[in-house]
mmCIF file of C-alpha atoms in Angstrom:
data_model
loop_
_atom_site.group_PDB
_atom_site.id
_atom_site.type_symbol
_atom_site.label_atom_id
_atom_site.label_comp_id
_atom_site.label_asym_id
_atom_site.label_seq_id
_atom_site.Cartn_x
_atom_site.Cartn_y
_atom_site.Cartn_z
ATOM 1 C CA MET R 7 0.000 0.000 0.000
ATOM 2 C CA ASP R 8 2.914 2.340 0.665
ATOM 3 C CA LYS R 9 4.036 1.838 -2.922
ATOM 4 C CA LEU R 10 0.537 2.670 -4.207
ATOM 5 C CA LEU R 11 0.492 5.927 -2.239
ATOM 6 C CA GLN R 12 3.980 6.788 -3.437
ATOM 7 C CA THR R 13 3.058 6.053 -7.071
ATOM 8 C CA ILE R 14 -0.024 8.276 -6.866
ATOM 9 C CA LEU R 15 1.562 11.161 -4.952
ATOM 10 C CA GLU R 16 5.111 11.566 -6.292
ATOM 11 C CA PRO R 17 4.270 12.802 -9.817
ATOM 12 C CA MET R 18 2.107 15.638 -8.519
ATOM 13 C CA LEU R 19 4.603 17.053 -6.020
ATOM 14 C CA ASP R 20 7.119 19.842 -6.599
ATOM 15 C CA TYR R 21 9.351 18.263 -3.930
ATOM 16 C CA PRO R 22 8.850 14.481 -4.277
ATOM 17 C CA GLU R 23 12.052 13.797 -2.339
ATOM 18 C CA GLU R 24 10.346 15.129 0.808
ATOM 19 C CA LEU R 25 7.445 12.682 0.609
ATOM 20 C CA VAL R 26 7.375 10.496 3.717
ATOM 21 C CA ILE R 27 4.742 7.811 4.278
ATOM 22 C CA ASN R 28 4.501 6.219 7.714
ATOM 23 C CA ARG R 29 2.284 3.249 8.442
ATOM 24 C CA ASP R 30 0.843 2.594 11.882
ATOM 25 C CA GLU R 31 -1.080 -0.642 12.317
ATOM 26 C CA THR R 32 -3.216 -1.826 15.215
ATOM 27 C CA PRO R 33 -5.465 -4.898 15.389
ATOM 28 C CA HIS R 34 -8.471 -2.884 14.170
ATOM 29 C CA LYS R 35 -7.049 -0.118 11.980
ATOM 30 C CA VAL R 36 -4.269 0.861 9.610
ATOM 31 C CA SER R 37 -3.225 4.499 9.548
ATOM 32 C CA TYR R 38 -1.057 6.072 6.846
ATOM 33 C CA LYS R 39 0.534 9.377 7.774
ATOM 34 C CA ILE R 40 1.710 11.393 4.784
ATOM 35 C CA SER R 41 4.234 14.171 5.189
ATOM 36 C CA VAL R 42 5.167 16.508 2.317
ATOM 37 C CA HIS R 43 6.906 19.854 1.794
ATOM 38 C CA GLU R 44 4.732 22.736 3.004
ATOM 39 C CA SER R 45 4.272 24.085 -0.540
ATOM 40 C CA ASP R 46 2.864 20.713 -1.668
ATOM 41 C CA VAL R 47 0.188 20.445 1.036
ATOM 42 C CA GLY R 48 -2.391 22.262 -1.097
ATOM 43 C CA ARG R 49 -1.812 19.862 -3.968
ATOM 44 C CA ILE R 50 -2.503 16.871 -1.729
ATOM 45 C CA ILE R 51 -5.651 18.406 -0.255
ATOM 46 C CA GLY R 52 -6.981 19.577 -3.611
ATOM 47 C CA ARG R 53 -9.739 22.050 -4.319
ATOM 48 C CA GLY R 54 -12.361 21.673 -1.637
ATOM 49 C CA GLY R 55 -10.563 18.601 -0.272
ATOM 50 C CA ARG R 56 -11.509 16.527 -3.301
ATOM 51 C CA PHE R 57 -8.113 14.922 -3.867
ATOM 52 C CA ILE R 58 -7.500 13.819 -0.279
ATOM 53 C CA LYS R 59 -11.044 12.401 -0.108
ATOM 54 C CA ALA R 60 -10.505 10.479 -3.347
ATOM 55 C CA LEU R 61 -7.132 9.224 -2.101
ATOM 56 C CA ARG R 62 -8.756 7.948 1.100
ATOM 57 C CA ILE R 63 -11.384 6.098 -0.921
ATOM 58 C CA VAL R 64 -8.788 4.491 -3.204
ATOM 59 C CA VAL R 65 -6.595 3.385 -0.306
ATOM 60 C CA SER R 66 -9.462 1.997 1.756
ATOM 61 C CA ASN R 67 -10.809 0.055 -1.246
ATOM 62 C CA ALA R 68 -7.378 -1.203 -2.273
ATOM 63 C CA ASP R 69 -6.719 -2.654 1.179
ATOM 64 C CA ARG R 70 -7.382 -6.379 1.052
ATOM 65 C CA ASP R 71 -7.917 -6.839 4.770
ATOM 66 C CA ALA R 72 -11.514 -5.627 5.065
ATOM 67 C CA SER R 73 -11.587 -6.297 8.801
ATOM 68 C CA LYS R 74 -9.386 -3.239 9.430
ATOM 69 C CA LYS R 75 -10.420 0.381 8.995
ATOM 70 C CA VAL R 76 -7.987 2.420 6.891
ATOM 71 C CA PHE R 77 -7.099 6.056 7.607
ATOM 72 C CA VAL R 78 -4.997 8.503 5.576
ATOM 73 C CA ASP R 79 -3.747 11.610 7.395
ATOM 74 C CA LEU R 80 -1.744 14.510 6.026
ATOM 75 C CA HIS R 81 0.877 16.065 8.316
#
């Protein structure tokens, strides 16, 4: 899943080298924390939050373990 996030996010960033994806897993949830350069934050959020919402949908549907809730947070 980290590779999927990286593949989606890197091409749209001005500073792709500063992309950091951390994964935190508990028995009931998986949380991905995305960190980017401050000038790229707006690109990740998108107009009206559309991109980050779409990214959350893609990641939660791509996760094969349906018993865990998936979260994507931008830091």
